Coordinates of C-alpha atoms and ligand atoms in Angstrom, one line a residue:
X1 CA -18.2 7.7 14.1
X2 CA -17.8 11.4 13.3
X3 CA -15.4 12.4 10.5
X4 CA -12.6 13.5 12.9
X5 CA -12.3 10.1 14.6
X6 CA -11.4 8.4 11.3
X7 CA -8.0 10.0 11.2
X8 CA -5.7 7.1 11.9
X9 CA -3.7 9.2 14.2
X10 CA -6.7 9.9 16.4
X11 CA -7.2 6.1 16.9
X12 CA -3.6 5.6 17.7
X13 CA -3.5 8.5 20.1
X14 CA -6.6 7.2 21.9
X15 CA -4.8 4.0 22.7
X16 CA -1.9 5.8 24.5
X17 CA -1.9 4.8 28.2
X18 CA -3.5 7.1 30.7
X19 CA -0.1 7.7 32.3
X20 CA 1.7 9.6 29.5
X21 CA 4.9 9.6 31.5
X22 CA 5.5 5.9 31.0
X23 CA 8.2 5.0 28.5
X24 CA 6.8 4.4 25.0
X25 CA 10.1 3.9 23.1
X26 CA 13.6 2.8 24.2
X27 CA 16.1 3.7 21.5
X28 CA 19.8 4.2 21.2
X29 CA 21.5 7.2 19.7
X30 CA 23.9 6.8 16.8
X31 CA 26.7 7.4 19.4
X32 CA 25.4 4.5 21.5
X33 CA 23.7 6.5 24.2
X34 CA 20.3 5.3 25.5
X35 CA 17.3 7.4 24.4
X36 CA 14.0 7.2 26.2
X37 CA 10.7 8.6 24.9
X38 CA 7.6 8.8 27.0
X39 CA 4.1 8.7 25.5
X40 CA 3.9 12.4 26.2
X41 CA 7.1 12.9 24.2
X42 CA 5.5 11.1 21.2
X43 CA 2.4 13.2 21.5
X44 CA 4.1 16.6 21.9
X45 CA 6.9 16.1 19.3
X46 CA 4.4 14.8 16.7
X47 CA 2.2 17.8 17.5
X48 CA 5.1 20.2 16.9
X49 CA 5.9 18.7 13.5
X50 CA 2.2 18.6 12.6
X51 CA 1.9 22.3 13.5
X52 CA 4.9 23.0 11.3
X53 CA 3.3 21.1 8.4
X54 CA 0.0 22.9 9.0
X55 CA 1.7 26.3 8.9
X56 CA 2.9 25.7 5.4
X57 CA -0.7 25.9 4.2
X58 CA -0.3 23.0 1.8
X59 CA -3.2 22.0 -0.5
X60 CA -5.4 19.2 0.8
X61 CA -3.9 15.7 -0.1
X62 CA -0.3 17.0 -0.3
X63 CA 2.3 14.3 -0.3
X64 CA 5.2 14.5 2.2
X65 CA 8.0 12.4 0.7
X66 CA 10.6 11.2 3.2
X67 CA 14.0 9.5 2.6
X68 CA 15.8 9.5 5.9
X69 CA 17.6 7.0 8.1
X70 CA 15.5 5.1 10.6
X71 CA 15.1 7.1 13.9
X72 CA 12.3 7.7 16.4
X73 CA 12.0 11.2 14.9
X74 CA 11.4 9.7 11.5
X75 CA 8.5 7.8 13.0
X76 CA 7.3 11.0 14.6
X77 CA 7.3 12.6 11.2
X78 CA 5.0 9.8 10.0
X79 CA 2.7 10.4 12.9
X80 CA 2.7 14.1 12.4
X81 CA 1.9 13.7 8.7
X82 CA -1.2 11.6 9.6
X83 CA -2.1 14.0 12.3
X84 CA -1.9 17.1 10.0
X85 CA -4.0 15.1 7.4
X86 CA -1.3 14.9 4.7
X87 CA -0.1 11.8 2.8
X88 CA 3.0 10.1 3.9
X89 CA 5.4 8.8 1.1
X90 CA 8.3 6.8 2.6
X91 CA 11.3 6.1 0.4
X92 CA 13.9 3.4 1.0
X93 CA 17.3 4.9 1.9
X94 CA 19.0 2.7 -0.6
X95 CA 17.3 4.5 -3.5
X96 CA 19.7 6.5 -5.6
X97 CA 19.2 9.6 -7.7
X98 CA 17.5 8.1 -10.8
X99 CA 15.0 6.3 -8.5
X100 CA 14.3 9.3 -6.3
X101 CA 13.9 11.5 -9.4
X102 CA 11.2 9.2 -10.6
X103 CA 9.3 9.0 -7.3
X104 CA 9.4 12.7 -6.8
X105 CA 8.5 13.5 -10.4
X106 CA 5.6 11.1 -10.2
X107 CA 4.2 11.9 -6.8
X108 CA 4.9 15.7 -6.9
X109 CA 5.2 16.0 -3.2
X110 CA 4.7 19.4 -1.6
X111 CA 7.3 18.6 1.0
X112 CA 10.4 16.5 0.8
X113 CA 12.4 15.5 3.9
X114 CA 15.9 14.0 3.3
X115 CA 19.1 13.4 5.3
X116 CA 21.4 16.4 5.8
X117 CA 24.1 14.6 3.8
X118 CA 21.8 14.2 0.8
X119 CA 20.3 17.7 0.8
X120 CA 22.4 18.8 -2.2
X121 CA 21.2 16.3 -4.8
X122 CA 17.7 15.6 -3.3
X123 CA 16.7 19.3 -3.1
X124 CA 17.8 19.8 -6.7
X125 CA 15.6 17.0 -7.8
X126 CA 12.7 18.2 -5.6
X127 CA 12.9 21.9 -6.6
X128 CA 13.0 21.0 -10.2
X129 CA 9.9 18.9 -9.8
X130 CA 8.1 21.8 -8.2
X131 CA 8.4 20.8 -4.5
X132 CA 8.2 24.0 -2.4
X133 CA 9.7 22.8 0.9
X134 CA 12.7 20.6 1.5
X135 CA 13.7 19.8 5.1
X136 CA 16.5 17.7 6.5
X137 CA 16.4 15.2 9.3
X138 CA 19.4 13.3 10.6
X139 CA 19.3 10.1 12.7
X140 CA 21.0 12.2 15.5
X141 CA 18.1 14.6 15.7
X142 CA 20.0 17.1 13.5
X143 CA 18.5 19.0 10.5
X144 CA 16.1 21.7 9.7
X145 CA 12.9 19.8 10.3
X146 CA 13.3 19.6 14.1
X147 CA 14.9 23.1 14.3
X148 CA 11.8 24.6 12.6
X149 CA 9.3 22.4 14.5
X150 CA 10.8 23.5 17.8
X151 CA 9.2 26.9 17.3
X152 CA 5.7 25.4 17.2
X153 CA 3.4 24.5 20.0
X154 CA 3.1 20.9 21.4
X155 CA -0.6 20.5 21.0
X156 CA -2.4 19.8 17.7
X157 CA -5.9 18.7 17.0
X158 CA -5.8 16.0 14.4
X159 CA -7.2 17.1 11.0
X160 CA -10.6 15.5 10.4
X161 CA -10.2 12.8 7.8
X162 CA -12.7 10.3 6.3
X163 CA -11.9 6.6 6.1
X164 CA -11.6 7.0 2.4
X165 CA -9.0 9.8 2.5
X166 CA -5.4 9.0 1.6
X167 CA -3.0 8.4 4.4
X168 CA 0.1 7.0 2.6
X169 CA 1.4 6.2 -0.8
X170 CA 3.8 3.2 -1.0
X171 CA 5.7 2.7 -4.3
X172 CA 5.9 -0.8 -5.5
X173 CA 7.7 -1.8 -8.7
X174 CA 5.9 -3.3 -11.6
X175 CA 6.6 -6.3 -13.8
X176 CA 6.6 -3.9 -16.7
X177 CA 7.2 -0.2 -16.8
X178 CA 7.9 2.0 -13.8
X179 CA 6.9 1.8 -10.1
X180 CA 3.4 2.4 -9.1
X181 CA 2.3 4.3 -6.0
X182 CA -0.2 2.2 -4.0
X183 CA -2.7 4.6 -2.3
X184 CA -3.7 3.5 1.2
X185 CA -6.4 5.3 3.1
X186 CA -6.9 6.0 6.8
X187 CA -9.6 3.3 6.7
X188 CA -7.3 0.7 5.1
X189 CA -4.7 1.2 7.8
X190 CA -7.0 1.5 10.8
X191 CA -9.1 -1.5 9.9
X192 CA -6.1 -3.7 9.4
X193 CA -4.5 -2.5 12.7
X194 CA -7.6 -3.3 14.6
X195 CA -7.9 -6.8 13.1
X196 CA -4.3 -7.6 14.0
X197 CA -4.7 -6.2 17.5
X198 CA -7.3 -8.8 18.1
X199 CA -5.9 -11.7 16.0
X200 CA -2.4 -11.6 17.5
X201 CA -3.7 -11.1 21.1
X202 CA -1.8 -7.9 21.8
X203 CA -1.7 -6.8 25.4
X204 CA -0.8 -3.3 26.7
X205 CA 2.1 -4.8 28.6
X206 CA 3.6 -6.2 25.4
X207 CA 7.0 -4.9 24.4
X208 CA 7.8 -5.0 20.7
X209 CA 11.4 -5.3 19.3
X210 CA 11.3 -3.0 16.3
X211 CA 14.2 -4.0 14.1
X212 CA 12.8 -3.5 10.6
X213 CA 13.2 -0.5 8.3
X214 CA 10.3 1.9 8.4
X215 CA 9.8 2.6 4.7
X216 CA 7.7 -0.4 3.9
X217 CA 4.4 -2.0 5.1
X218 CA 6.1 -4.4 7.6
X219 CA 8.1 -2.0 9.7
X220 CA 6.0 1.1 9.2
X221 CA 2.4 -0.2 9.5
X222 CA 2.3 -3.7 10.9
X223 CA 5.0 -3.1 13.6
X224 CA 4.4 0.6 14.5
X225 CA 0.6 0.5 14.4
X226 CA 0.7 -2.8 16.3
X227 CA 2.6 -1.3 19.2
X228 CA 0.9 2.1 19.3
X229 CA -2.7 0.9 19.0
X230 CA -2.1 -1.3 22.0
X231 CA -0.3 1.3 24.0
X232 CA 2.7 -1.1 24.0
X233 CA 6.3 -0.1 24.4
X234 CA 8.9 -0.5 21.6
X235 CA 12.5 -1.4 21.8
X236 CA 13.7 0.5 18.8
X237 CA 16.7 -0.6 16.8
X238 CA 17.9 1.7 14.0
X239 CA 19.5 -1.3 12.2
X240 CA 19.0 -5.0 12.7
X241 CA 21.8 -6.6 14.7
X242 CA 21.1 -10.2 15.5
X243 CA 23.0 -10.2 18.8
X244 CA 21.3 -7.0 20.0
X245 CA 17.9 -8.4 19.0
X246 CA 18.5 -11.6 20.9
X247 CA 19.7 -9.7 24.0
X248 CA 16.5 -7.5 23.9
X249 CA 14.3 -10.6 24.0
X250 CA 14.7 -10.8 27.8
X251 CA 12.9 -7.4 28.1
X252 CA 10.4 -7.9 25.3
X253 CA 7.4 -10.1 24.3
X254 CA 6.9 -9.6 20.5
X255 CA 9.3 -9.7 17.5
X256 CA 8.5 -9.2 13.9
X257 CA 11.0 -10.0 11.1
X258 CA 11.5 -11.0 7.5
X259 CA 12.9 -14.6 7.2
X260 CA 16.5 -13.3 6.8
X261 CA 16.4 -11.9 10.3
X262 CA 15.4 -15.3 11.7
X263 CA 18.2 -17.0 9.7
X264 CA 20.7 -14.5 11.1
X265 CA 19.6 -14.9 14.7
X266 CA 19.8 -18.7 14.3
X267 CA 23.4 -18.4 13.4
X268 CA 24.1 -16.9 16.9
X269 CA 25.0 -19.3 19.7
X270 CA 23.4 -16.9 22.2
X271 CA 19.9 -17.8 20.8
X272 CA 18.5 -20.2 23.4
X273 CA 15.3 -21.2 25.1
X274 CA 16.4 -19.3 28.2
X275 CA 17.0 -16.0 26.4
X276 CA 13.6 -16.2 24.6
X277 CA 11.7 -17.2 27.7
X278 CA 10.0 -13.9 28.2
X279 CA 8.8 -13.7 24.6
X280 CA 5.1 -14.3 23.7
X281 CA 5.2 -14.1 19.9
X282 CA 7.5 -14.3 16.9
X283 CA 6.0 -13.2 13.6
X284 CA 7.5 -13.6 10.1
X285 CA 6.4 -12.3 6.8
X286 CA 7.2 -10.4 3.6
X287 CA 8.9 -13.4 2.1
X288 CA 8.5 -17.2 2.3
X289 CA 9.8 -18.7 5.6
X290 CA 11.6 -21.9 4.8
X291 CA 10.2 -24.9 6.8
X292 CA 13.8 -25.6 7.9
X293 CA 14.0 -22.2 9.6
X294 CA 10.5 -22.7 11.1
X295 CA 11.6 -26.0 12.6
X296 CA 15.0 -25.0 13.7
X297 CA 13.5 -22.0 15.5
X298 CA 11.0 -24.2 17.3
X299 CA 13.9 -26.5 18.5
X300 CA 16.2 -23.7 19.6
X301 CA 13.7 -21.4 21.3
X302 CA 10.6 -23.5 22.0
X303 CA 8.6 -20.9 20.1
X304 CA 6.5 -21.5 17.0
X305 CA 6.9 -18.7 14.5
X306 CA 3.6 -17.3 13.3
X307 CA 3.8 -16.7 9.6
X308 CA 1.6 -14.2 7.9
X309 CA 1.2 -12.8 4.4
X310 CA 0.6 -9.3 3.0
X311 CA 1.5 -6.7 0.4
X312 CA 1.9 -3.0 0.0
X313 CA -1.5 -2.8 -1.8
X314 CA -3.4 -4.7 0.9
X315 CA -1.4 -4.5 4.2
X316 CA -2.0 -7.9 6.0
X317 CA -4.1 -10.5 4.3
X318 CA -3.7 -13.8 6.1
X319 CA -2.2 -15.0 9.3
X320 CA -1.5 -18.2 11.1
X321 CA -3.5 -18.3 14.3
X322 CA -2.2 -16.8 17.6
X323 CA -4.7 -18.7 19.6
X324 CA -7.2 -21.3 18.2
X325 CA -9.5 -19.6 15.7
X326 CA -13.1 -20.3 16.5
X327 CA -14.0 -19.9 12.9
X328 CA -12.1 -23.1 12.2
X329 CA -13.4 -25.3 15.0
X330 CA -10.9 -23.9 17.5
X331 CA -8.3 -26.5 16.9
X332 CA -5.7 -24.7 14.9
X333 CA -2.0 -24.6 15.1
X334 CA 0.6 -22.4 13.5
X335 CA 1.6 -24.4 10.5
X336 CA 5.0 -24.0 8.8
X337 CA 5.0 -23.5 5.0
X338 CA 1.6 -21.9 5.2
X339 CA 0.5 -18.3 5.7
X340 CA -2.5 -19.3 7.8
X341 CA -6.1 -18.1 7.3
X342 CA -7.6 -15.1 5.6
X343 CA -7.9 -12.5 8.3
X344 CA -11.4 -11.6 9.6
X345 CA -13.0 -9.3 7.0
X346 CA -10.6 -10.4 4.2
X347 CA -12.0 -12.3 1.3
X348 CA -9.5 -14.6 -0.4
X349 CA -10.1 -16.8 -3.4
X350 CA -8.1 -18.9 -5.8
X351 CA -8.9 -18.7 -9.5
X352 CA -7.6 -20.2 -12.7
X353 CA -6.1 -18.2 -15.5
X354 CA -9.6 -17.8 -17.0
X355 CA -10.8 -16.2 -13.8
X356 CA -12.9 -19.2 -12.8
X357 CA -13.0 -20.2 -9.1
X358 CA -10.9 -23.3 -8.5
X359 CA -11.9 -26.2 -6.2
X360 CA -10.4 -26.4 -2.7
X361 CA -6.8 -27.5 -2.7
X362 CA -6.1 -26.6 -6.3
X363 CA -3.3 -24.2 -7.2
X364 CA -4.1 -20.9 -8.9
X365 CA -4.1 -17.1 -8.7
X366 CA -4.8 -15.5 -5.3
X367 CA -7.4 -12.7 -5.4
X368 CA -8.5 -10.7 -2.4
X369 CA -10.9 -8.1 -1.2
X370 CA -11.8 -6.3 2.0
X371 CA -11.5 -3.0 3.9
X372 CA -7.7 -3.3 3.8
X373 CA -7.5 -3.3 0.0
X374 CA -5.9 -0.1 -1.4
X375 CA -7.7 2.6 -3.3
X376 CA -5.7 2.2 -6.5
X377 CA -2.4 3.2 -8.0
X378 CA -1.5 6.9 -7.9
X379 CA -2.5 8.6 -11.2
X380 CA -2.6 5.2 -13.0
X381 CA -6.3 4.4 -13.5
X382 CA -5.6 1.9 -16.3
X383 CA -3.0 -0.1 -14.2
X384 CA -5.5 0.0 -11.3
X385 CA -8.3 -1.4 -13.5
X386 CA -5.9 -4.2 -14.9
X387 CA -5.2 -5.3 -11.4
X388 CA -8.8 -5.9 -10.3
X389 CA -11.1 -8.5 -11.6
X390 CA -14.4 -7.4 -13.1
X391 CA -16.2 -8.3 -9.9
X392 CA -13.8 -6.1 -7.8
X393 CA -11.2 -8.6 -6.4
X394 CA -7.6 -7.5 -6.3
X395 CA -5.2 -9.7 -8.2
X396 CA -2.2 -10.3 -5.9
X397 CA 0.1 -11.8 -8.5
X398 CA 0.8 -14.6 -6.0
X399 CA 0.0 -18.2 -6.8
X400 CA -1.3 -20.5 -4.1
X401 CA -3.9 -22.8 -2.7
X402 CA -6.3 -23.1 0.2
X403 CA -6.8 -26.4 2.0
X404 CA -10.1 -27.7 3.4
X405 CA -9.3 -26.2 6.8
X406 CA -8.7 -22.8 5.2
X407 CA -4.9 -22.7 5.5
X408 CA -3.5 -20.7 2.6
X409 CA -0.1 -21.7 1.1
X410 CA 1.8 -19.6 -1.4
X411 CA 3.5 -21.8 -3.9
X412 CA 4.8 -19.2 -6.4
X413 CA 4.2 -16.0 -8.2
X414 CA 2.7 -15.1 -11.5
X415 CA 4.5 -11.8 -11.4
X416 CA 8.1 -11.8 -12.4
X417 CA 9.5 -10.8 -9.0
X418 CA 12.5 -11.7 -6.8
X419 CA 12.1 -11.3 -3.0
X420 CA 15.5 -10.8 -1.5
X421 CA 15.9 -10.4 2.2
X422 CA 12.2 -9.1 2.3
X423 CA 12.8 -6.5 -0.5
X424 CA 11.1 -6.8 -3.8
X425 CA 13.3 -6.7 -6.9
X426 CA 11.6 -6.6 -10.3
X427 CA 13.8 -8.3 -13.0
X428 CA 12.3 -6.1 -15.7
X429 CA 13.7 -3.0 -14.1
X430 CA 17.2 -4.4 -13.8
X431 CA 17.1 -5.8 -17.3
X432 CA 16.1 -2.4 -18.6
X433 CA 19.3 -0.8 -17.0
X434 CA 21.5 -3.6 -18.4
X435 CA 20.0 -3.4 -21.8
X436 CA 20.9 0.3 -22.0
X437 CA 24.6 -0.4 -21.4
X438 CA 26.9 -0.1 -24.4
X439 CA 27.6 -3.5 -26.2
X440 CA 24.6 -5.3 -24.6
X441 CA 22.1 -7.0 -26.9
X442 CA 19.8 -8.3 -24.2
X443 CA 19.7 -9.7 -20.7
X444 CA 17.7 -11.8 -18.3
X445 CA 17.6 -11.5 -14.5
X446 CA 16.4 -14.5 -12.4
X447 CA 16.1 -15.3 -8.7
X448 CA 18.0 -18.2 -7.3
X449 CA 18.0 -19.6 -3.7
X450 CA 20.4 -17.9 -1.2
X451 CA 21.0 -19.0 2.3
X452 CA 20.9 -15.5 3.8
X453 CA 18.5 -13.5 1.7
X454 CA 16.2 -16.4 0.7
X455 CA 16.5 -15.5 -2.9
X456 CA 19.0 -13.2 -4.9
X457 CA 19.2 -12.0 -8.5
X458 CA 21.6 -13.4 -11.1
X459 CA 22.0 -11.7 -14.4
X460 CA 22.7 -13.3 -17.8
X461 CA 23.9 -10.9 -20.4
X462 CA 24.2 -11.4 -24.2
X463 CA 26.6 -8.9 -25.9
X464 CA 25.9 -7.5 -29.4
X465 CA 27.9 -9.2 -32.2
X466 CA 31.5 -8.2 -32.0
X467 CA 31.1 -6.4 -28.6
X468 CA 32.9 -7.3 -25.4
X469 CA 30.9 -7.1 -22.1
X470 CA 32.4 -7.8 -18.7
X471 CA 30.1 -9.2 -16.0
X472 CA 31.9 -7.4 -13.1
X473 CA 31.7 -4.1 -15.1
X474 CA 27.9 -4.6 -15.5
X475 CA 27.5 -5.1 -11.8
X476 CA 29.7 -2.0 -11.0
X477 CA 27.7 0.1 -13.3
X478 CA 24.4 -1.1 -11.8
X479 CA 25.7 -0.2 -8.3
X480 CA 26.1 3.4 -9.4
X481 CA 22.5 3.6 -10.6
X482 CA 20.3 1.5 -8.4
X483 CA 19.5 0.7 -4.8
X484 CA 22.1 -1.8 -3.5
X485 CA 19.6 -4.6 -2.7
X486 CA 18.5 -4.7 -6.4
X487 CA 22.0 -5.5 -7.7
X488 CA 22.4 -9.0 -9.0
X489 CA 24.9 -10.9 -6.9
X490 CA 26.5 -12.5 -10.1
X491 CA 26.5 -11.6 -13.8
X492 CA 27.2 -14.1 -16.5
X493 CA 28.0 -13.2 -20.1
X494 CA 27.0 -15.8 -22.7
X495 CA 25.9 -16.1 -26.3
X496 CA 22.2 -16.7 -26.1
X497 CA 19.2 -17.0 -23.9
X498 CA 17.1 -20.1 -23.9
X499 CA 13.8 -19.4 -25.6
X500 CA 10.6 -21.4 -26.2
X501 CA 9.0 -21.8 -29.6
X502 CA 7.2 -18.6 -29.1
X503 CA 10.5 -16.8 -28.6
X504 CA 9.9 -16.1 -24.9
X505 CA 12.9 -16.4 -22.7
X506 CA 12.6 -19.5 -20.5
X507 CA 13.6 -18.1 -17.2
X508 CA 12.8 -21.4 -15.5
X509 CA 15.8 -23.0 -17.4
X510 CA 18.1 -20.2 -16.3
X511 CA 16.9 -20.5 -12.7
X512 CA 17.6 -24.3 -12.8
X513 CA 21.0 -23.8 -14.3
X514 CA 22.1 -21.3 -11.6
X515 CA 20.1 -22.7 -8.6
X516 CA 23.2 -24.2 -6.9
X517 CA 25.3 -21.0 -7.1
X518 CA 25.0 -20.0 -3.4
X519 CA 23.9 -23.4 -2.0
Ligands
MLC601 C1 21.3 -5.7 2.0 N1 21.9 -6.3 0.9 C2 21.0 -7.0 0.3 C3 19.8 -6.9 1.0 N2 20.0 -6.0 2.0 N3 21.1 -7.8 -0.8 C4 20.0 -8.4 -1.2 N4 18.8 -8.3 -0.6 C5 18.7 -7.6 0.5 N5 17.5 -7.5 1.2 C6 23.3 -6.2 0.5 C7 23.7 -4.8 0.2 O1 23.5 -4.6 -1.1 C8 25.1 -4.8 0.5 O2 25.8 -5.3 -0.5 C9 25.2 -5.7 1.7 O3 24.1 -6.6 1.6 C10 25.3 -5.0 3.0 O4 24.2 -4.0 3.1 P1 23.5 -3.7 4.4 O5 22.5 -2.6 4.2 O6 24.6 -3.4 5.5 O7 22.8 -5.0 4.8 P2 22.1 -5.4 6.1 O8 21.9 -4.3 7.0 O9 22.7 -6.7 6.5 O10 20.6 -5.7 5.5 C11 20.0 -6.9 5.4 C12 18.6 -6.9 6.0 C13 17.8 -5.8 5.2 C14 18.0 -8.2 5.8 C15 18.6 -6.5 7.5 O11 17.8 -6.1 3.8 C16 16.4 -5.6 5.7 O12 16.2 -4.9 6.7 N6 15.4 -6.3 5.1 C17 14.0 -6.2 5.5 C18 13.2 -5.7 4.4 C19 11.8 -5.4 4.8 O13 11.5 -4.7 5.8 N7 10.8 -5.8 4.0 C20 9.4 -5.6 4.2 C21 8.7 -5.2 3.0 S1 6.9 -5.1 3.3 P3 27.2 -4.7 -1.1 O14 27.6 -5.6 -2.2 O15 26.9 -3.3 -1.5 O16 28.1 -4.8 0.1 C22 6.3 -6.4 2.5 C23 4.8 -6.7 2.8 C24 4.7 -7.7 3.8 O17 6.9 -7.1 1.8 O18 4.1 -8.7 3.7 O19 5.4 -7.4 4.9
AMP602 P1 5.5 -5.8 -1.3 O1 5.0 -5.5 -2.7 O2 6.9 -5.4 -1.0 O3 4.5 -5.4 -0.3 O4 5.6 -7.4 -1.3 C1 4.4 -8.2 -1.3 C2 4.8 -9.6 -1.7 O5 5.6 -10.2 -0.8 C3 3.5 -10.5 -1.8 O6 2.8 -10.3 -3.0 C4 4.1 -11.9 -1.7 O7 4.7 -12.3 -3.0 C5 5.3 -11.6 -0.8 N1 5.0 -12.1 0.6 C6 4.6 -11.4 1.7 N2 4.5 -12.2 2.7 C7 4.8 -13.5 2.3 C8 4.9 -14.7 3.0 N3 4.6 -14.9 4.3 N4 5.2 -15.8 2.2 C9 5.5 -15.7 0.9 N5 5.5 -14.5 0.2 C10 5.1 -13.4 1.0

């Protein structure tokens, strides 16, 4: 391959159908009007934005930080960033000013794109951090980005990039300290997209229901790359609505969701075998899929959900088989409560706390390696080094086992992490905010089971001697500081936290105590 062909955009563009006037994306405007985009529209509009970015003469490797509502234009901005050879940095729309200030301060993006409504506070943060260009993009095609891009031509030769060059930075929180930016390369993203194209049996005539947010691995990479690299159409939903997703199944073949989406669709009486008849594949990931959900889906629709496992640092790692996997004797089925096999090219091993390889079937720490594994954390060489074993395997922080057939099961996490509706919430971050509140001596945040989100946070707060702390006030204050999905759903004020003889808070006891709260 020459260097130009390793730009991920070039590979995606090469998979567009020959007839560029076919529909590539069916979307709906915020006002409810149908919006159709042809493959030519995707090509020309991403070229205009890429030309705009190129005209800014940004230094090589510049980050383009984006916090906008989901829209097809937001996807085009992603494609344009790849095409122009810059580094895409997506930010969850739920993040508030303190969170955005940290990301922008840490990543030092050359360009920031935000919603027209947030321009005031976001641009202030960006200009203070040295960002030179702040554009706006609304979900109704409003804003300065498209206005400026309209003056540019609709052809753009993708910037040559090596497989090792950065394509995106995804921030993931840490168990201690601040968020870390996982650096993903063109090679990481392309290799994973090609493996999944094959493994999930994608066909050009597939139609994907895209109902996930596009600021994380699942919606941004797995879903968008999956459709584009197969020249497959997307039915684009700006927000997940279970009834609309079910109705779309009659015109679609592939659906990807976090478990909460499946739980919400199962609650709809319109979900039937008949409505799902045209579908080829339902994929779940980002959080554990309960075996009850897996079975209920099978009964209601006749389809077996394919569960897979991944992370921001590695994109996809394992998957249940679409078709029988010849590497395993060709007799595999999609098994509930497992995340399937290590994907082709991915090495996966289970080690004890001492780093020794464990025998088949034993529970331990999951480590991985492969062309999909990220390049490291942005400007954090020590953290990067800590997260790799001496012989170069990435420590996922997930705890699991591999059976004799090769099926991987995740049974827990060594990282103190709550996964709520597919979003990661790090208790240490929330505890830090609570501990800074007046009158608070200390706090602990734990995850408890929740019927809709799978797991949600619950806070336990200890006031300083003589101080009065109100649980609802703690929650109200957190809501003014942090993304909404991180807010604990309940807050208890009590006199002490359970500790072991070493003085460490026994979070397992707190989890046990509160596990029935939302049952
Ligand atoms: C929303 N809320 C949540 C929440 N989402 N609470 C806990 N966990 C969540 N995930 C709360 C809000 O705080 C708000 O509370 C109320 O629900 C309504 O907010 P909303 O925004 O209207 O919610 P809704 O649209 O219903 O969103 C739920 C959801 C969304 C499940 C559709 O969370 C979602 O899209 N999740 C998908 C996340 C995802 O794509 N993960 C992939 C990560 S990649 P209040 O109190 O303010 O009213 C990854 C790697 C891999 O993990 O392997 O894929
Ligand atoms: P993120 O850092 O947001 O990419 O989240 C990655 C984490 O999500 C992984 O380390 C796992 O803990 C979790 N995860 C992803 N897919 C699954 C799955 N199918 N089952 C259980 N956990 C999962």
